[in-house]
Coordinates of C-alpha atoms in Angstrom, one line a residue:
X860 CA -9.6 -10.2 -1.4
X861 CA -8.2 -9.5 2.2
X862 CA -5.5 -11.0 3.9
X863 CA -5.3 -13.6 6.6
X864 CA -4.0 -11.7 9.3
X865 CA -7.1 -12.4 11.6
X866 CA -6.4 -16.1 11.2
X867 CA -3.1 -14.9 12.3
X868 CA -4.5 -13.7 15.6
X869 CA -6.8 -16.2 16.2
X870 CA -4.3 -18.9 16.0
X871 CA -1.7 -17.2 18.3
X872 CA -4.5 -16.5 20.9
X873 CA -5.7 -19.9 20.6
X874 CA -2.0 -21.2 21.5
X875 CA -1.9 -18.7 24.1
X876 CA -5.5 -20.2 25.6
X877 CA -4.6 -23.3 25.4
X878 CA -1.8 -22.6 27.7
X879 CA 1.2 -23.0 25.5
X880 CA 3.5 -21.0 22.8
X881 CA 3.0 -21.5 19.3
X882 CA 5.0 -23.3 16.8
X883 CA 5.9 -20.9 14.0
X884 CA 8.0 -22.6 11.0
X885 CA 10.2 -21.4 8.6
X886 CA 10.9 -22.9 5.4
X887 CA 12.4 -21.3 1.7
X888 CA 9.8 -21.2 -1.2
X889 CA 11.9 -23.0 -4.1
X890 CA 14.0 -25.2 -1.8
X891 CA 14.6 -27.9 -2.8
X892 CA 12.3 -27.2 -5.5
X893 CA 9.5 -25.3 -5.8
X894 CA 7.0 -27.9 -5.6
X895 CA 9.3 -29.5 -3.5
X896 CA 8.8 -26.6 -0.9
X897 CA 5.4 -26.4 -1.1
X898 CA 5.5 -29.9 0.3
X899 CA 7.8 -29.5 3.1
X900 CA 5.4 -26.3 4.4
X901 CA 2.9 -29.5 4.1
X902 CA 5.1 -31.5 6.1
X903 CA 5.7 -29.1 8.9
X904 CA 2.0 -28.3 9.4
X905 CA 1.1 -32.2 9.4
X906 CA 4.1 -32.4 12.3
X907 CA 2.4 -29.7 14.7
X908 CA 3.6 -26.4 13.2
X909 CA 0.9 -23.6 14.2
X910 CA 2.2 -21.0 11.7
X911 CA 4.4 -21.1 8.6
X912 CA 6.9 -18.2 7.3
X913 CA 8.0 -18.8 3.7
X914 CA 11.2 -17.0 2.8
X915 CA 11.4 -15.2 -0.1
X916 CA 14.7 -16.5 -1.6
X917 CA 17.4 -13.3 -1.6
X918 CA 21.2 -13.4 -2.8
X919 CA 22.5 -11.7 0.2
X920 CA 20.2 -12.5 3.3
X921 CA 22.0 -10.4 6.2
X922 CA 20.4 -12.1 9.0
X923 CA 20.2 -15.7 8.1
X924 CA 23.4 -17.4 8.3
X925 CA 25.2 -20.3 6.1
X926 CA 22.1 -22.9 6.5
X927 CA 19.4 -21.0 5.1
X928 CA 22.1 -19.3 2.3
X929 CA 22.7 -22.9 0.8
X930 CA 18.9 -23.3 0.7
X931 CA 18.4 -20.1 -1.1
X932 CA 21.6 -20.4 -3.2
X933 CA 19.6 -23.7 -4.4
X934 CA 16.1 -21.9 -4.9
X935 CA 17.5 -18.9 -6.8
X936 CA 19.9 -21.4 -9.0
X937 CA 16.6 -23.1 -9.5
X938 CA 14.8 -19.9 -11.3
X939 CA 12.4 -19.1 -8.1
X940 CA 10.7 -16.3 -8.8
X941 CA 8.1 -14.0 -6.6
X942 CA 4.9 -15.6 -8.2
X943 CA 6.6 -18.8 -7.4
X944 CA 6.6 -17.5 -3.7
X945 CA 2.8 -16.5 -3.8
X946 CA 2.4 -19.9 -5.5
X947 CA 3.7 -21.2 -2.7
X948 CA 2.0 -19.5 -0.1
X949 CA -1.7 -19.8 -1.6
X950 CA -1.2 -23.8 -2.5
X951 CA 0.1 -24.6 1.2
X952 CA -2.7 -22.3 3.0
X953 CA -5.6 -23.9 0.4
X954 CA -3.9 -27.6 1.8
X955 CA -3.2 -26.9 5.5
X956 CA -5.3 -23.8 6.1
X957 CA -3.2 -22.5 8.8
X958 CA -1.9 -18.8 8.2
X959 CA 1.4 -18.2 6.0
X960 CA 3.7 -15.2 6.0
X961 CA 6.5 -14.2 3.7
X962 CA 9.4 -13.5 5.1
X963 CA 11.9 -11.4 3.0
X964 CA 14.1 -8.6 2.8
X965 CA 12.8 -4.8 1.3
X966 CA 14.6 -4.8 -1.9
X967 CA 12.5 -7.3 -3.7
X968 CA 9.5 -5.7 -2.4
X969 CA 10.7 -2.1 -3.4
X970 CA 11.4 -3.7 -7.0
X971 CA 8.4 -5.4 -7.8
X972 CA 6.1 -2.5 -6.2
X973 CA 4.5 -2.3 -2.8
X974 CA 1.0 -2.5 -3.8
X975 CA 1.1 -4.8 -6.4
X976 CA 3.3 -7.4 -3.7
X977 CA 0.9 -7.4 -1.0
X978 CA -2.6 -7.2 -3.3
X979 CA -1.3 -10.9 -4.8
X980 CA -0.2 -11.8 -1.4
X981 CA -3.9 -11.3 0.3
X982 CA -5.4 -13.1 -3.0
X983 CA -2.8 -16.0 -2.1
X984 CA -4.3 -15.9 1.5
X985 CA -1.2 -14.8 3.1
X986 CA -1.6 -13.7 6.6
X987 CA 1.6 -10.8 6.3
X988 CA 5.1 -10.1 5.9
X989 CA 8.2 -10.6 8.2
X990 CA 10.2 -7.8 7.2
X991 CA 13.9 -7.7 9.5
X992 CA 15.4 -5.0 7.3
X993 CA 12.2 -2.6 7.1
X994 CA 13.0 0.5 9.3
X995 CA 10.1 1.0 10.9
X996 CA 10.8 5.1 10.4
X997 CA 10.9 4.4 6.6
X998 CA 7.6 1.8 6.6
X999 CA 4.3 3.7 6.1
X1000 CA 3.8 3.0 2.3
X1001 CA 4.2 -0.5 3.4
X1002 CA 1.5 -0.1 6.5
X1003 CA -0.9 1.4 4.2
X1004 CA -0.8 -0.8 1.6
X1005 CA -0.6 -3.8 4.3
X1006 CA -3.4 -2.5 6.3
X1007 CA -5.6 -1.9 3.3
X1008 CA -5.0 -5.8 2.2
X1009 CA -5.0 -7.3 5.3
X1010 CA -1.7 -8.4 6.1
X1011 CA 0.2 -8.1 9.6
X1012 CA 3.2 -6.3 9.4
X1013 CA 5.8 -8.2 11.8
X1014 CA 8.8 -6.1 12.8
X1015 CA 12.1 -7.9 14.3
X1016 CA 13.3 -6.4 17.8
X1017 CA 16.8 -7.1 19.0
X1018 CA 18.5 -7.9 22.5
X1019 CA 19.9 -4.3 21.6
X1020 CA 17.2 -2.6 21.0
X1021 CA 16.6 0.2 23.2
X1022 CA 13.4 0.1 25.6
X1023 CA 11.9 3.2 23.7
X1024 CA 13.3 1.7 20.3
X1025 CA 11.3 -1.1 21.1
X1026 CA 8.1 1.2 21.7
X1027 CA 7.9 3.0 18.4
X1028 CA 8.6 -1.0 16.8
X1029 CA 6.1 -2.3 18.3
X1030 CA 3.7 0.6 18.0
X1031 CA 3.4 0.0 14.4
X1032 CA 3.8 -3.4 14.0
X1033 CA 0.8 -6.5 13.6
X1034 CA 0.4 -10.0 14.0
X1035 CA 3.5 -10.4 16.6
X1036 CA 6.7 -9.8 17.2
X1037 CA 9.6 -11.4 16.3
X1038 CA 12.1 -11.1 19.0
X1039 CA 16.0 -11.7 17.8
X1040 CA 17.1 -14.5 20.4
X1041 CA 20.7 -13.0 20.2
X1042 CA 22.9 -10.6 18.2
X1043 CA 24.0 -12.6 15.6
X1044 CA 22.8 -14.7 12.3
X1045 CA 20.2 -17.5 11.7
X1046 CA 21.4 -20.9 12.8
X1047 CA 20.9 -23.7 15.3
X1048 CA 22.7 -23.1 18.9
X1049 CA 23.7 -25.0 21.9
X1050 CA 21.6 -22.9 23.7
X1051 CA 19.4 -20.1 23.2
X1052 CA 20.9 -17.9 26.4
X1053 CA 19.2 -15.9 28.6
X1054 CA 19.2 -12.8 26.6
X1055 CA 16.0 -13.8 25.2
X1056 CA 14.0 -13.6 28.2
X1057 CA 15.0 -10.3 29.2
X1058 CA 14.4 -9.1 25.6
X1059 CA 10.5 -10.8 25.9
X1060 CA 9.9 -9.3 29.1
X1061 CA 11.0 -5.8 27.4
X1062 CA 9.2 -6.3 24.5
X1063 CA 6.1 -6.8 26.1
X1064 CA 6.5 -3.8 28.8
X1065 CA 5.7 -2.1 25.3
X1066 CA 3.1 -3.9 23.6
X1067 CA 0.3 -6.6 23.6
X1068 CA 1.3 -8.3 20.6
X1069 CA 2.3 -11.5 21.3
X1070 CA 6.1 -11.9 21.0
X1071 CA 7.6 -15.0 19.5
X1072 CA 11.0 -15.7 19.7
X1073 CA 13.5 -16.7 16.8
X1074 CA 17.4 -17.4 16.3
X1075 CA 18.7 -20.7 17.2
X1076 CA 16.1 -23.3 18.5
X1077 CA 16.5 -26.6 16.7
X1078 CA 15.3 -29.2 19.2
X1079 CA 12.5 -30.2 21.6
X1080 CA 13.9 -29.0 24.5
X1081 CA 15.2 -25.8 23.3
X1082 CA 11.7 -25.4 22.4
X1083 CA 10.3 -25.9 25.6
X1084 CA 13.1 -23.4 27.5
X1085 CA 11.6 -20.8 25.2
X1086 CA 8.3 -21.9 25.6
X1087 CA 8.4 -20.6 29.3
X1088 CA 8.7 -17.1 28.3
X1089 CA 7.8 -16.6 25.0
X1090 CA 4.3 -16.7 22.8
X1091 CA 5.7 -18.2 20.0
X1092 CA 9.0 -20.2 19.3
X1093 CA 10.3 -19.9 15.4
X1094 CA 12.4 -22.8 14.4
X1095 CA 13.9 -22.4 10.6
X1096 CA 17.6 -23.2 10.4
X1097 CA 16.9 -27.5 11.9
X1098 CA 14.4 -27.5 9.3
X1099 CA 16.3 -26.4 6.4
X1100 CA 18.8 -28.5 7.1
X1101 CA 17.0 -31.3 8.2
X1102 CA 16.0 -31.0 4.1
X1103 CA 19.8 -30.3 3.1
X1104 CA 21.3 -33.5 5.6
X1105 CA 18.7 -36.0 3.8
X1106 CA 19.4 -38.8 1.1
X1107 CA 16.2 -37.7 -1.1
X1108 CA 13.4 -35.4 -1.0
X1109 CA 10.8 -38.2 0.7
X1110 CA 13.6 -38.3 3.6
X1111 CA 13.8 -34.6 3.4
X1112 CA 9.8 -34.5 4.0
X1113 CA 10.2 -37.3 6.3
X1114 CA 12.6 -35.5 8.6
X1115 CA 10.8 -31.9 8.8
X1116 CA 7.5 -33.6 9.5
X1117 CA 9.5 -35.9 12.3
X1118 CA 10.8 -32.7 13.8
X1119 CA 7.7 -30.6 13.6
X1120 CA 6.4 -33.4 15.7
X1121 CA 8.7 -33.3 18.4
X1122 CA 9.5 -29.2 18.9
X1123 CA 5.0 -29.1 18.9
X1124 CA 5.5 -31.7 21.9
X1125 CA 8.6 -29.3 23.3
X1126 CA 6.3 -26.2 23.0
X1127 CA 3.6 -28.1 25.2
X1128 CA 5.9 -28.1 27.8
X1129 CA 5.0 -25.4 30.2

């Protein structure tokens, strides 16, 4: 079975037609269950969210910062395990039908076995794999494999990436690109800063992926700012802890689906 990373395309360039940036979410499989989590990427969707990416729960996840770490922390005390991640993606893409990535570190790829990670993530219907620790010099087994399945392959560029850094990432990358807002760690931000731009407008000097930006938008009007210059706007930290801040797991749903609704209005906003 291939991989959804047409569905992928076809949703970013529908965005992009209709004159606006996409809404990509971010939520942890297992958190704050597994079932649970499979729910909340229900949630999001039924709120406005274009495009899910389902972390893959990791002990020590170097780019996300203390939000997403307690969400993890719970999934991995929990028992999540991989096939609970490609449970996760197949049951939320079979509900919502709106394409699904994984995002996750190498290491549990590298353990489990390249091919055998992104054959069951094409049979899930996954549309690819975030990878942020992935040098691209040290990625072809994954490209082939991904290719052959389906998958995009979606590299994360930096405001310190060097212009022709950036051109050998982009060069091999699929799907989009996910554009680091700032130097730093996941988390929500008083304000996204202007770095971002300038990183977009680089990014795209070298590519005609789209480029979707990431790292500290939590609200509406964040959302729109980014909007301006960006494809796509990834929102993960506000909706993990819009799940962590509730009473229960029906506020917890509640919430995420509430703020879907308002950063799809905010990404309308050009």
């Amino acid at each position: 079975m291939s991989g959804n990373i047409e569905l992928l395309n076809t949703t970013l360039a529908a965005a992009k037609a209709a004159d606006r940036a996409a809404l990509i979410a971010y939520l942890p499989a297992g958190f704050p269950t597994v079932d649970g989590g499979i729910e909340a990427v229900k949630a999001v969707v039924a709120g406005g969210a274009d495009v899910v990416e389902v972390g893959l729960p990791h002990s020590d996840p170097v780019l996300d910062g203390p939000v997403i770490q307690t969400a993890d922390d719970i999934a991995l005390r929990g028992g999540v395990r991989i096939a609970d991640v490609m449970r996760t993606v197949r049951e939320a893409y079979e509900a919502t039908g709106v394409p699904i990535l994984v995002m996750t570190y190498w290491n549990p790829i590298d353990r489990y076995g390249v091919e055998r990670f992104t054959a069951e993530l094409a049979e899930a219907g996954g549309a690819g794999c975030i990878l942020p620790d992935l040098p691209v010099q040290e990625s072809a087994l994954w490209r082939e494999h991904a290719d052959k399945h389906g998958l995009a392959t979606v590299f994360v560029v930096a405001p310190s990436s060097q212009d022709a850094r950036l051109a050998t990432i982009t060069a091999a990358g699929s799907g989009f690109v996910y554009a680091a807002s700032l130097m730093g760690v996941t988390g929500t931000r008083a304000s996204v800063g202007a770095q971002a731009q300038e990183l977009v407008g680089r990014t795209r000097a070298t590519t005609d992926l789209p480029v979707c930006v990431g790292l500290g938008v939590s609200n509406a009007a964040q959302a729109a700012e980014v909007a301006q210059f960006a494809d796509g706007v990834i929102v993960g930290s506000a909706f993990v802890k819009a799940m962590l801040d509730a009473p229960d797991e029906a506020a917890g749903l509640a919430a995420v689906r509430s703020l879907a609704g308002e950063l799809a209005e905010g990404v309308r906003k050009r």
